[in-house]
Amino acid sequence: MKTTLVLIARRLGTAVVTLLLVSVVVFTISSLLPGDAAEETLGRNATPEAVAALRTKLGLDQPAHLRYLHWLGGLLSGNPGQSMANNLPVKDVIASRLPKSLLLAGLTTIVSVPLALLIGILSAMYRGSMLDRVLSLVTLSMVAVPEFLVATVAVLVFAVNLRWLPALTIVPENATLGEFLSAYAMPVMTLCFVIVAQMARMTRAAMIDQIGQPYVEMAILKGVRPARAVLTHVLPNAVGPIVNAVALSLSYLLGGAIIVETIFNYPGIASLMVDAVTSRDMPLLQACAMIFCLAYLLLVLVADICAILGNPRLRNQ
């Protein structure tokens, strides 16, 4: 038990240090983007005096290390700055978009996790069979297809040709259940496409690793049916690796969300970050990038902790 706590504490410390290093990288890269934020805000017709005054007001004339420390302090205190494009606090702009991104991620998780676990468990139970080969071929093909291609084909087929679903994800305030489901169908399907494949393959590998253990052979020799042995013996022991697979697979949501929200014009954090890049809105861009990095690190941290807790040798110490 003591060894487990030490390993978890090390993972937490590593995550904090990593997040700090990521903040340096995000600040540096955003500062190196071409164009001047003050000029973008005032327009090309602004006088040099007005641009210089705005640069002083925004602190852009200060050295890079002082700007970084000021930005990091505001980020830690919950005040990441003022949006240049919207002239609103960054936290308010993000607060209006974050629930929508969380809703999209939640719907994708609800659909993808059960489906991926079902595919992975069936493939492991019938390893080497025709069903396993078909499922493996399908999931491998899904992994090879990028999200933007899936989204583009989905729009052409379901929105343009068949006209079953709307091309843009716009949900009215008093939307019915049918309108809600039709609006989110294509974004969720696009995100699930790669996530389900990754998760299913990792689940299959975790299940096969446990199926080959001696205790499973002993249970089958005692008369336990293979399906029951998998569900009652293998699955509980594979929970740790499976949760690890789920957490790692869900991290792909972050990269896919940028493409999906842009193509379907979904008002989430990812599309907000793309708009911030276009308008050179540095405080908003940096805050959005840190949210994505934090979410990714949290998912990886959960995966690491689940891997530690799922290790029987560490649990028994």
PDB file of C-alpha atoms in Angstrom:
ATOM      1  CA  MET A   1       0.000   0.000   0.000  1.00  0.00           C
ATOM      2  CA  LYS A   2       2.846   2.364   0.840  1.00  0.00           C
ATOM      3  CA  THR A   3       4.470   1.662  -2.524  1.00  0.00           C
ATOM      4  CA  THR A   4       1.195   2.454  -4.284  1.00  0.00           C
ATOM      5  CA  LEU A   5       0.830   5.804  -2.502  1.00  0.00           C
ATOM      6  CA  VAL A   6       4.434   6.719  -3.316  1.00  0.00           C
ATOM      7  CA  LEU A   7       3.926   5.957  -7.002  1.00  0.00           C
ATOM      8  CA  ILE A   8       0.684   7.961  -7.104  1.00  0.00           C
ATOM      9  CA  ALA A   9       2.391  10.891  -5.353  1.00  0.00           C
ATOM     10  CA  ARG A  10       5.192  10.755  -7.926  1.00  0.00           C
ATOM     11  CA  ARG A  11       2.661  10.783 -10.776  1.00  0.00           C
ATOM     12  CA  LEU A  12       0.935  13.806  -9.239  1.00  0.00           C
ATOM     13  CA  GLY A  13       4.246  15.636  -8.847  1.00  0.00           C
ATOM     14  CA  THR A  14       5.227  14.791 -12.425  1.00  0.00           C
ATOM     15  CA  ALA A  15       1.860  16.077 -13.666  1.00  0.00           C
ATOM     16  CA  VAL A  16       2.332  19.413 -11.865  1.00  0.00           C
ATOM     17  CA  VAL A  17       5.852  19.860 -13.259  1.00  0.00           C
ATOM     18  CA  THR A  18       4.661  18.879 -16.732  1.00  0.00           C
ATOM     19  CA  LEU A  19       1.819  21.396 -16.578  1.00  0.00           C
ATOM     20  CA  LEU A  20       4.287  24.112 -15.581  1.00  0.00           C
ATOM     21  CA  LEU A  21       6.556  23.257 -18.511  1.00  0.00           C
ATOM     22  CA  VAL A  22       3.540  23.188 -20.818  1.00  0.00           C
ATOM     23  CA  SER A  23       2.608  26.693 -19.681  1.00  0.00           C
ATOM     24  CA  VAL A  24       6.077  27.910 -20.727  1.00  0.00           C
ATOM     25  CA  VAL A  25       5.706  26.240 -24.123  1.00  0.00           C
ATOM     26  CA  VAL A  26       2.184  27.618 -24.667  1.00  0.00           C
ATOM     27  CA  PHE A  27       3.234  31.144 -23.725  1.00  0.00           C
ATOM     28  CA  THR A  28       6.372  31.013 -25.891  1.00  0.00           C
ATOM     29  CA  ILE A  29       4.684  29.595 -28.995  1.00  0.00           C
ATOM     30  CA  SER A  30       1.727  31.983 -28.767  1.00  0.00           C
ATOM     31  CA  SER A  31       4.161  34.892 -28.427  1.00  0.00           C
ATOM     32  CA  LEU A  32       6.014  33.795 -31.571  1.00  0.00           C
ATOM     33  CA  LEU A  33       2.894  33.858 -33.752  1.00  0.00           C
ATOM     34  CA  PRO A  34       3.247  36.371 -36.607  1.00  0.00           C
ATOM     35  CA  GLY A  35       1.459  39.699 -36.302  1.00  0.00           C
ATOM     36  CA  ASP A  36       1.052  42.205 -33.493  1.00  0.00           C
ATOM     37  CA  ALA A  37      -1.863  41.786 -31.103  1.00  0.00           C
ATOM     38  CA  ALA A  38      -2.246  45.532 -30.638  1.00  0.00           C
ATOM     39  CA  GLU A  39      -2.327  46.159 -34.394  1.00  0.00           C
ATOM     40  CA  GLU A  40      -4.837  43.341 -34.905  1.00  0.00           C
ATOM     41  CA  THR A  41      -7.076  44.820 -32.232  1.00  0.00           C
ATOM     42  CA  LEU A  42      -6.983  48.429 -33.488  1.00  0.00           C
ATOM     43  CA  GLY A  43      -6.881  47.646 -37.199  1.00  0.00           C
ATOM     44  CA  ARG A  44      -4.426  48.602 -39.937  1.00  0.00           C
ATOM     45  CA  ASN A  45      -5.493  52.256 -39.971  1.00  0.00           C
ATOM     46  CA  ALA A  46      -4.439  52.804 -36.342  1.00  0.00           C
ATOM     47  CA  THR A  47      -1.751  55.388 -35.693  1.00  0.00           C
ATOM     48  CA  PRO A  48       1.616  54.305 -34.279  1.00  0.00           C
ATOM     49  CA  GLU A  49       0.865  56.322 -31.123  1.00  0.00           C
ATOM     50  CA  ALA A  50      -2.393  54.431 -30.552  1.00  0.00           C
ATOM     51  CA  VAL A  51      -0.679  51.089 -31.119  1.00  0.00           C
ATOM     52  CA  ALA A  52       2.130  51.993 -28.714  1.00  0.00           C
ATOM     53  CA  ALA A  53      -0.400  53.109 -26.076  1.00  0.00           C
ATOM     54  CA  LEU A  54      -2.339  49.847 -26.371  1.00  0.00           C
ATOM     55  CA  ARG A  55       0.866  47.803 -26.187  1.00  0.00           C
ATOM     56  CA  THR A  56       1.746  49.608 -22.954  1.00  0.00           C
ATOM     57  CA  LYS A  57      -1.753  49.063 -21.581  1.00  0.00           C
ATOM     58  CA  LEU A  58      -1.621  45.350 -22.372  1.00  0.00           C
ATOM     59  CA  GLY A  59       1.930  45.008 -21.037  1.00  0.00           C
ATOM     60  CA  LEU A  60       3.280  43.894 -24.422  1.00  0.00           C
ATOM     61  CA  ASP A  61       6.229  46.252 -24.085  1.00  0.00           C
ATOM     62  CA  GLN A  62       7.544  44.393 -21.030  1.00  0.00           C
ATOM     63  CA  PRO A  63      10.209  41.654 -21.183  1.00  0.00           C
ATOM     64  CA  ALA A  64       8.966  38.152 -21.993  1.00  0.00           C
ATOM     65  CA  HIS A  65       9.765  36.669 -18.569  1.00  0.00           C
ATOM     66  CA  LEU A  66       7.826  39.403 -16.748  1.00  0.00           C
ATOM     67  CA  ARG A  67       4.838  38.933 -19.072  1.00  0.00           C
ATOM     68  CA  TYR A  68       4.973  35.180 -18.455  1.00  0.00           C
ATOM     69  CA  LEU A  69       5.066  35.554 -14.665  1.00  0.00           C
ATOM     70  CA  HIS A  70       2.203  38.057 -14.755  1.00  0.00           C
ATOM     71  CA  TRP A  71       0.161  35.747 -16.990  1.00  0.00           C
ATOM     72  CA  LEU A  72       0.927  32.667 -14.890  1.00  0.00           C
ATOM     73  CA  GLY A  73      -0.042  34.495 -11.693  1.00  0.00           C
ATOM     74  CA  GLY A  74      -3.347  35.548 -13.226  1.00  0.00           C
ATOM     75  CA  LEU A  75      -3.949  32.024 -14.478  1.00  0.00           C
ATOM     76  CA  LEU A  76      -3.393  30.523 -11.030  1.00  0.00           C
ATOM     77  CA  SER A  77      -5.650  33.118  -9.414  1.00  0.00           C
ATOM     78  CA  GLY A  78      -8.462  32.453 -11.896  1.00  0.00           C
ATOM     79  CA  ASN A  79      -8.005  35.669 -13.869  1.00  0.00           C
ATOM     80  CA  PRO A  80      -6.329  34.786 -17.198  1.00  0.00           C
ATOM     81  CA  GLY A  81      -6.769  38.299 -18.559  1.00  0.00           C
ATOM     82  CA  GLN A  82      -8.969  40.310 -20.898  1.00  0.00           C
ATOM     83  CA  SER A  83     -10.017  39.100 -24.325  1.00  0.00           C
ATOM     84  CA  MET A  84      -8.800  41.554 -26.965  1.00  0.00           C
ATOM     85  CA  ALA A  85     -11.402  40.594 -29.570  1.00  0.00           C
ATOM     86  CA  ASN A  86     -14.451  40.571 -27.289  1.00  0.00           C
ATOM     87  CA  ASN A  87     -13.273  43.138 -24.703  1.00  0.00           C
ATOM     88  CA  LEU A  88     -14.551  40.784 -22.008  1.00  0.00           C
ATOM     89  CA  PRO A  89     -12.798  38.830 -19.263  1.00  0.00           C
ATOM     90  CA  VAL A  90     -11.363  35.622 -20.689  1.00  0.00           C
ATOM     91  CA  LYS A  91     -12.984  33.566 -17.932  1.00  0.00           C
ATOM     92  CA  ASP A  92     -16.425  34.864 -18.945  1.00  0.00           C
ATOM     93  CA  VAL A  93     -15.863  34.062 -22.603  1.00  0.00           C
ATOM     94  CA  ILE A  94     -14.681  30.554 -21.748  1.00  0.00           C
ATOM     95  CA  ALA A  95     -17.515  30.025 -19.262  1.00  0.00           C
ATOM     96  CA  SER A  96     -20.040  30.556 -22.062  1.00  0.00           C
ATOM     97  CA  ARG A  97     -18.396  27.895 -24.259  1.00  0.00           C
ATOM     98  CA  LEU A  98     -17.036  25.302 -21.814  1.00  0.00           C
ATOM     99  CA  PRO A  99     -20.414  23.674 -20.936  1.00  0.00           C
ATOM    100  CA  LYS A 100     -21.064  23.028 -24.636  1.00  0.00           C
ATOM    101  CA  SER A 101     -17.697  21.307 -25.064  1.00  0.00           C
ATOM    102  CA  LEU A 102     -18.303  19.240 -21.938  1.00  0.00           C
ATOM    103  CA  LEU A 103     -21.727  18.252 -23.262  1.00  0.00           C
ATOM    104  CA  LEU A 104     -20.237  17.092 -26.561  1.00  0.00           C
ATOM    105  CA  ALA A 105     -17.502  15.171 -24.745  1.00  0.00           C
ATOM    106  CA  GLY A 106     -20.050  13.621 -22.371  1.00  0.00           C
ATOM    107  CA  LEU A 107     -22.327  12.448 -25.182  1.00  0.00           C
ATOM    108  CA  THR A 108     -19.345  11.004 -27.041  1.00  0.00           C
ATOM    109  CA  THR A 109     -18.219   9.154 -23.908  1.00  0.00           C
ATOM    110  CA  ILE A 110     -21.703   7.738 -23.269  1.00  0.00           C
ATOM    111  CA  VAL A 111     -21.849   6.346 -26.796  1.00  0.00           C
ATOM    112  CA  SER A 112     -18.243   5.291 -27.337  1.00  0.00           C
ATOM    113  CA  VAL A 113     -17.339   3.560 -24.063  1.00  0.00           C
ATOM    114  CA  PRO A 114     -20.073   0.859 -23.999  1.00  0.00           C
ATOM    115  CA  LEU A 115     -19.677   0.210 -27.728  1.00  0.00           C
ATOM    116  CA  ALA A 116     -15.897  -0.071 -27.514  1.00  0.00           C
ATOM    117  CA  LEU A 117     -16.024  -2.333 -24.461  1.00  0.00           C
ATOM    118  CA  LEU A 118     -18.532  -4.609 -26.201  1.00  0.00           C
ATOM    119  CA  ILE A 119     -16.352  -4.886 -29.308  1.00  0.00           C
ATOM    120  CA  GLY A 120     -13.176  -5.432 -27.294  1.00  0.00           C
ATOM    121  CA  ILE A 121     -14.680  -8.088 -25.008  1.00  0.00           C
ATOM    122  CA  LEU A 122     -16.294  -9.981 -27.889  1.00  0.00           C
ATOM    123  CA  SER A 123     -13.033  -9.945 -29.841  1.00  0.00           C
ATOM    124  CA  ALA A 124     -11.143 -11.298 -26.834  1.00  0.00           C
ATOM    125  CA  MET A 125     -13.742 -13.978 -26.047  1.00  0.00           C
ATOM    126  CA  TYR A 126     -13.730 -15.268 -29.638  1.00  0.00           C
ATOM    127  CA  ARG A 127     -10.064 -14.667 -30.336  1.00  0.00           C
ATOM    128  CA  GLY A 128      -8.960 -16.082 -33.691  1.00  0.00           C
ATOM    129  CA  SER A 129     -12.521 -16.589 -34.957  1.00  0.00           C
ATOM    130  CA  MET A 130     -14.122 -14.983 -37.988  1.00  0.00           C
ATOM    131  CA  LEU A 131     -15.864 -12.470 -35.692  1.00  0.00           C
ATOM    132  CA  ASP A 132     -12.533 -11.441 -34.169  1.00  0.00           C
ATOM    133  CA  ARG A 133     -10.909 -11.021 -37.583  1.00  0.00           C
ATOM    134  CA  VAL A 134     -13.801  -8.934 -38.889  1.00  0.00           C
ATOM    135  CA  LEU A 135     -13.881  -6.704 -35.797  1.00  0.00           C
ATOM    136  CA  SER A 136     -10.098  -6.293 -35.864  1.00  0.00           C
ATOM    137  CA  LEU A 137     -10.185  -5.325 -39.551  1.00  0.00           C
ATOM    138  CA  VAL A 138     -12.982  -2.823 -38.942  1.00  0.00           C
ATOM    139  CA  THR A 139     -11.302  -1.191 -35.948  1.00  0.00           C
ATOM    140  CA  LEU A 140      -7.938  -1.038 -37.716  1.00  0.00           C
ATOM    141  CA  SER A 141      -9.599   0.654 -40.695  1.00  0.00           C
ATOM    142  CA  MET A 142     -11.333   3.140 -38.382  1.00  0.00           C
ATOM    143  CA  VAL A 143      -8.034   4.086 -36.749  1.00  0.00           C
ATOM    144  CA  ALA A 144      -6.490   4.790 -40.159  1.00  0.00           C
ATOM    145  CA  VAL A 145      -9.174   7.315 -41.184  1.00  0.00           C
ATOM    146  CA  PRO A 146      -8.629  10.918 -39.929  1.00  0.00           C
ATOM    147  CA  GLU A 147     -11.437  12.826 -38.219  1.00  0.00           C
ATOM    148  CA  PHE A 148     -11.689  15.573 -40.841  1.00  0.00           C
ATOM    149  CA  LEU A 149     -12.323  12.996 -43.572  1.00  0.00           C
ATOM    150  CA  VAL A 150     -15.008  11.276 -41.489  1.00  0.00           C
ATOM    151  CA  ALA A 151     -16.691  14.619 -40.777  1.00  0.00           C
ATOM    152  CA  THR A 152     -16.543  15.709 -44.429  1.00  0.00           C
ATOM    153  CA  VAL A 153     -17.980  12.429 -45.713  1.00  0.00           C
ATOM    154  CA  ALA A 154     -20.684  12.510 -43.031  1.00  0.00           C
ATOM    155  CA  VAL A 155     -21.766  15.987 -44.121  1.00  0.00           C
ATOM    156  CA  LEU A 156     -21.813  15.000 -47.807  1.00  0.00           C
ATOM    157  CA  VAL A 157     -23.805  11.816 -47.175  1.00  0.00           C
ATOM    158  CA  PHE A 158     -26.198  12.622 -44.329  1.00  0.00           C
ATOM    159  CA  ALA A 159     -26.648  16.384 -44.799  1.00  0.00           C
ATOM    160  CA  VAL A 160     -26.199  17.068 -48.530  1.00  0.00           C
ATOM    161  CA  ASN A 161     -27.339  13.877 -50.266  1.00  0.00           C
ATOM    162  CA  LEU A 162     -29.782  12.203 -47.874  1.00  0.00           C
ATOM    163  CA  ARG A 163     -30.740  15.370 -45.955  1.00  0.00           C
ATOM    164  CA  TRP A 164     -31.351  13.373 -42.796  1.00  0.00           C
ATOM    165  CA  LEU A 165     -29.214  15.507 -40.481  1.00  0.00           C
ATOM    166  CA  PRO A 166     -28.303  19.214 -40.290  1.00  0.00           C
ATOM    167  CA  ALA A 167     -24.857  20.191 -41.566  1.00  0.00           C
ATOM    168  CA  LEU A 168     -24.312  22.599 -38.653  1.00  0.00           C
ATOM    169  CA  THR A 169     -24.750  21.759 -34.987  1.00  0.00           C
ATOM    170  CA  ILE A 170     -27.247  24.398 -33.942  1.00  0.00           C
ATOM    171  CA  VAL A 171     -29.609  23.451 -31.111  1.00  0.00           C
ATOM    172  CA  PRO A 172     -32.618  25.746 -30.464  1.00  0.00           C
ATOM    173  CA  GLU A 173     -33.346  26.736 -26.872  1.00  0.00           C
ATOM    174  CA  ASN A 174     -36.635  24.797 -26.765  1.00  0.00           C
ATOM    175  CA  ALA A 175     -35.399  21.908 -28.880  1.00  0.00           C
ATOM    176  CA  THR A 176     -37.237  18.611 -28.763  1.00  0.00           C
ATOM    177  CA  LEU A 177     -35.425  15.356 -28.094  1.00  0.00           C
ATOM    178  CA  GLY A 178     -35.444  14.557 -31.819  1.00  0.00           C
ATOM    179  CA  GLU A 179     -33.929  17.938 -32.728  1.00  0.00           C
ATOM    180  CA  PHE A 180     -31.308  17.550 -30.014  1.00  0.00           C
ATOM    181  CA  LEU A 181     -30.281  14.073 -31.163  1.00  0.00           C
ATOM    182  CA  SER A 182     -30.214  15.027 -34.851  1.00  0.00           C
ATOM    183  CA  ALA A 183     -28.053  18.093 -34.129  1.00  0.00           C
ATOM    184  CA  TYR A 184     -25.456  16.104 -32.182  1.00  0.00           C
ATOM    185  CA  ALA A 185     -25.565  12.939 -34.301  1.00  0.00           C
ATOM    186  CA  MET A 186     -22.776  13.762 -36.757  1.00  0.00           C
ATOM    187  CA  PRO A 187     -20.320  15.410 -34.306  1.00  0.00           C
ATOM    188  CA  VAL A 188     -20.670  12.508 -31.871  1.00  0.00           C
ATOM    189  CA  MET A 189     -20.384   9.938 -34.672  1.00  0.00           C
ATOM    190  CA  THR A 190     -17.217  11.596 -35.975  1.00  0.00           C
ATOM    191  CA  LEU A 191     -15.551  11.688 -32.564  1.00  0.00           C
ATOM    192  CA  CYS A 192     -16.602   8.111 -31.788  1.00  0.00           C
ATOM    193  CA  PHE A 193     -15.144   6.836 -35.045  1.00  0.00           C
ATOM    194  CA  VAL A 194     -11.519   6.855 -33.913  1.00  0.00           C
ATOM    195  CA  ILE A 195     -12.125   6.668 -30.152  1.00  0.00           C
ATOM    196  CA  VAL A 196     -14.147   3.458 -30.358  1.00  0.00           C
ATOM    197  CA  ALA A 197     -11.486   1.797 -32.490  1.00  0.00           C
ATOM    198  CA  GLN A 198      -8.617   2.751 -30.173  1.00  0.00           C
ATOM    199  CA  MET A 199     -10.515   1.798 -27.036  1.00  0.00           C
ATOM    200  CA  ALA A 200     -11.734  -1.526 -28.455  1.00  0.00           C
ATOM    201  CA  ARG A 201      -8.248  -2.615 -29.499  1.00  0.00           C
ATOM    202  CA  MET A 202      -6.744  -1.718 -26.118  1.00  0.00           C
ATOM    203  CA  THR A 203      -9.618  -3.464 -24.299  1.00  0.00           C
ATOM    204  CA  ARG A 204      -9.108  -6.579 -26.406  1.00  0.00           C
ATOM    205  CA  ALA A 205      -5.406  -6.652 -25.537  1.00  0.00           C
ATOM    206  CA  ALA A 206      -6.143  -6.240 -21.797  1.00  0.00           C
ATOM    207  CA  MET A 207      -8.734  -9.020 -21.851  1.00  0.00           C
ATOM    208  CA  ILE A 208      -6.519 -11.437 -23.804  1.00  0.00           C
ATOM    209  CA  ASP A 209      -3.697 -10.845 -21.327  1.00  0.00           C
ATOM    210  CA  GLN A 210      -5.966 -11.971 -18.486  1.00  0.00           C
ATOM    211  CA  ILE A 211      -7.595 -14.833 -20.407  1.00  0.00           C
ATOM    212  CA  GLY A 212      -4.189 -16.458 -20.750  1.00  0.00           C
ATOM    213  CA  GLN A 213      -3.659 -16.562 -16.977  1.00  0.00           C
ATOM    214  CA  PRO A 214      -3.684 -19.956 -15.153  1.00  0.00           C
ATOM    215  CA  TYR A 215      -6.695 -19.090 -12.967  1.00  0.00           C
ATOM    216  CA  VAL A 216      -8.892 -18.842 -16.069  1.00  0.00           C
ATOM    217  CA  GLU A 217      -7.770 -22.262 -17.309  1.00  0.00           C
ATOM    218  CA  MET A 218      -8.441 -23.692 -13.858  1.00  0.00           C
ATOM    219  CA  ALA A 219     -11.955 -22.219 -13.793  1.00  0.00           C
ATOM    220  CA  ILE A 220     -12.736 -23.718 -17.228  1.00  0.00           C
ATOM    221  CA  LEU A 221     -11.328 -27.112 -16.165  1.00  0.00           C
ATOM    222  CA  LYS A 222     -13.680 -27.046 -13.171  1.00  0.00           C
ATOM    223  CA  GLY A 223     -16.651 -26.738 -15.504  1.00  0.00           C
ATOM    224  CA  VAL A 224     -17.182 -22.995 -15.714  1.00  0.00           C
ATOM    225  CA  ARG A 225     -18.401 -22.007 -19.153  1.00  0.00           C
ATOM    226  CA  PRO A 226     -15.954 -19.767 -21.085  1.00  0.00           C
ATOM    227  CA  ALA A 227     -18.412 -16.876 -21.333  1.00  0.00           C
ATOM    228  CA  ARG A 228     -19.090 -16.975 -17.597  1.00  0.00           C
ATOM    229  CA  ALA A 229     -15.380 -17.279 -16.824  1.00  0.00           C
ATOM    230  CA  VAL A 230     -14.705 -14.144 -18.850  1.00  0.00           C
ATOM    231  CA  LEU A 231     -17.481 -12.131 -17.204  1.00  0.00           C
ATOM    232  CA  THR A 232     -16.983 -13.288 -13.596  1.00  0.00           C
ATOM    233  CA  HIS A 233     -13.218 -13.870 -13.431  1.00  0.00           C
ATOM    234  CA  VAL A 234     -11.434 -12.132 -16.286  1.00  0.00           C
ATOM    235  CA  LEU A 235     -13.385  -8.874 -16.446  1.00  0.00           C
ATOM    236  CA  PRO A 236     -12.969  -7.913 -12.749  1.00  0.00           C
ATOM    237  CA  ASN A 237      -9.205  -8.490 -12.980  1.00  0.00           C
ATOM    238  CA  ALA A 238      -8.957  -6.512 -16.222  1.00  0.00           C
ATOM    239  CA  VAL A 239     -10.816  -3.477 -14.873  1.00  0.00           C
ATOM    240  CA  GLY A 240      -7.585  -1.576 -14.175  1.00  0.00           C
ATOM    241  CA  PRO A 241      -6.115  -1.977 -17.684  1.00  0.00           C
ATOM    242  CA  ILE A 242      -9.528  -1.356 -19.265  1.00  0.00           C
ATOM    243  CA  VAL A 243     -10.029   1.906 -17.359  1.00  0.00           C
ATOM    244  CA  ASN A 244      -6.497   2.828 -18.383  1.00  0.00           C
ATOM    245  CA  ALA A 245      -7.442   2.135 -22.012  1.00  0.00           C
ATOM    246  CA  VAL A 246     -10.622   4.208 -21.694  1.00  0.00           C
ATOM    247  CA  ALA A 247      -8.770   7.184 -20.206  1.00  0.00           C
ATOM    248  CA  LEU A 248      -6.049   7.120 -22.865  1.00  0.00           C
ATOM    249  CA  SER A 249      -8.575   6.729 -25.676  1.00  0.00           C
ATOM    250  CA  LEU A 250     -10.688   9.623 -24.429  1.00  0.00           C
ATOM    251  CA  SER A 251      -7.628  11.858 -24.698  1.00  0.00           C
ATOM    252  CA  TYR A 252      -8.125  11.654 -28.469  1.00  0.00           C
ATOM    253  CA  LEU A 253     -11.275  13.711 -27.908  1.00  0.00           C
ATOM    254  CA  LEU A 254      -9.090  16.781 -27.489  1.00  0.00           C
ATOM    255  CA  GLY A 255      -7.518  16.678 -30.929  1.00  0.00           C
ATOM    256  CA  GLY A 256     -10.685  15.535 -32.629  1.00  0.00           C
ATOM    257  CA  ALA A 257     -12.785  18.233 -30.965  1.00  0.00           C
ATOM    258  CA  ILE A 258     -10.841  20.992 -32.741  1.00  0.00           C
ATOM    259  CA  ILE A 259     -11.622  19.504 -36.152  1.00  0.00           C
ATOM    260  CA  VAL A 260     -15.228  18.585 -35.346  1.00  0.00           C
ATOM    261  CA  GLU A 261     -16.170  21.905 -33.775  1.00  0.00           C
ATOM    262  CA  THR A 262     -14.660  23.776 -36.717  1.00  0.00           C
ATOM    263  CA  ILE A 263     -16.351  21.716 -39.437  1.00  0.00           C
ATOM    264  CA  PHE A 264     -19.776  21.620 -37.765  1.00  0.00           C
ATOM    265  CA  ASN A 265     -19.534  25.215 -36.493  1.00  0.00           C
ATOM    266  CA  TYR A 266     -20.054  24.005 -32.943  1.00  0.00           C
ATOM    267  CA  PRO A 267     -19.711  26.783 -30.326  1.00  0.00           C
ATOM    268  CA  GLY A 268     -17.240  25.071 -28.013  1.00  0.00           C
ATOM    269  CA  ILE A 269     -13.791  25.694 -26.581  1.00  0.00           C
ATOM    270  CA  ALA A 270     -11.973  24.253 -29.604  1.00  0.00           C
ATOM    271  CA  SER A 271     -13.648  26.557 -32.134  1.00  0.00           C
ATOM    272  CA  LEU A 272     -13.096  29.441 -29.705  1.00  0.00           C
ATOM    273  CA  MET A 273      -9.370  28.702 -29.712  1.00  0.00           C
ATOM    274  CA  VAL A 274      -9.323  28.653 -33.519  1.00  0.00           C
ATOM    275  CA  ASP A 275     -11.036  32.053 -33.567  1.00  0.00           C
ATOM    276  CA  ALA A 276      -8.487  33.336 -31.039  1.00  0.00           C
ATOM    277  CA  VAL A 277      -5.636  32.296 -33.341  1.00  0.00           C
ATOM    278  CA  THR A 278      -7.261  34.105 -36.279  1.00  0.00           C
ATOM    279  CA  SER A 279      -7.803  37.331 -34.320  1.00  0.00           C
ATOM    280  CA  ARG A 280      -4.439  37.103 -32.466  1.00  0.00           C
ATOM    281  CA  ASP A 281      -6.339  37.182 -29.160  1.00  0.00           C
ATOM    282  CA  MET A 282      -3.379  35.993 -27.083  1.00  0.00           C
ATOM    283  CA  PRO A 283      -4.971  35.873 -23.593  1.00  0.00           C
ATOM    284  CA  LEU A 284      -7.906  33.835 -24.919  1.00  0.00           C
ATOM    285  CA  LEU A 285      -5.673  31.583 -27.002  1.00  0.00           C
ATOM    286  CA  GLN A 286      -3.349  30.856 -24.097  1.00  0.00           C
ATOM    287  CA  ALA A 287      -6.215  30.117 -21.705  1.00  0.00           C
ATOM    288  CA  CYS A 288      -7.897  27.734 -24.179  1.00  0.00           C
ATOM    289  CA  ALA A 289      -4.609  25.948 -24.877  1.00  0.00           C
ATOM    290  CA  MET A 290      -3.998  25.479 -21.142  1.00  0.00           C
ATOM    291  CA  ILE A 291      -7.495  24.032 -20.693  1.00  0.00           C
ATOM    292  CA  PHE A 292      -6.799  21.449 -23.393  1.00  0.00           C
ATOM    293  CA  CYS A 293      -3.398  20.612 -21.900  1.00  0.00           C
ATOM    294  CA  LEU A 294      -4.879  20.313 -18.412  1.00  0.00           C
ATOM    295  CA  ALA A 295      -7.642  18.003 -19.653  1.00  0.00           C
ATOM    296  CA  TYR A 296      -5.112  15.805 -21.453  1.00  0.00           C
ATOM    297  CA  LEU A 297      -2.833  15.615 -18.412  1.00  0.00           C
ATOM    298  CA  LEU A 298      -5.779  14.724 -16.175  1.00  0.00           C
ATOM    299  CA  LEU A 299      -6.781  11.870 -18.473  1.00  0.00           C
ATOM    300  CA  VAL A 300      -3.211  10.576 -18.643  1.00  0.00           C
ATOM    301  CA  LEU A 301      -2.916  10.908 -14.854  1.00  0.00           C
ATOM    302  CA  VAL A 302      -6.118   8.912 -14.386  1.00  0.00           C
ATOM    303  CA  ALA A 303      -4.755   6.260 -16.734  1.00  0.00           C
ATOM    304  CA  ASP A 304      -1.472   6.059 -14.783  1.00  0.00           C
ATOM    305  CA  ILE A 305      -3.239   5.822 -11.424  1.00  0.00           C
ATOM    306  CA  CYS A 306      -5.580   3.116 -12.734  1.00  0.00           C
ATOM    307  CA  ALA A 307      -2.577   1.182 -14.046  1.00  0.00           C
ATOM    308  CA  ILE A 308      -0.932   1.422 -10.617  1.00  0.00           C
ATOM    309  CA  LEU A 309      -4.078   0.393  -8.736  1.00  0.00           C
ATOM    310  CA  GLY A 310      -4.704  -2.409 -11.210  1.00  0.00           C
ATOM    311  CA  ASN A 311      -1.306  -3.968 -10.520  1.00  0.00           C
ATOM    312  CA  PRO A 312      -1.884  -6.844  -8.064  1.00  0.00           C
ATOM    313  CA  ARG A 313       1.729  -6.788  -6.870  1.00  0.00           C
ATOM    314  CA  LEU A 314       1.371  -3.157  -5.775  1.00  0.00           C
ATOM    315  CA  ARG A 315      -2.099  -3.651  -4.256  1.00  0.00           C
ATOM    316  CA  ASN A 316      -0.812  -6.423  -1.987  1.00  0.00           C
ATOM    317  CA  GLN A 317       2.208  -4.485  -0.666  1.00  0.00           C
TER     318      GLN A 317
END
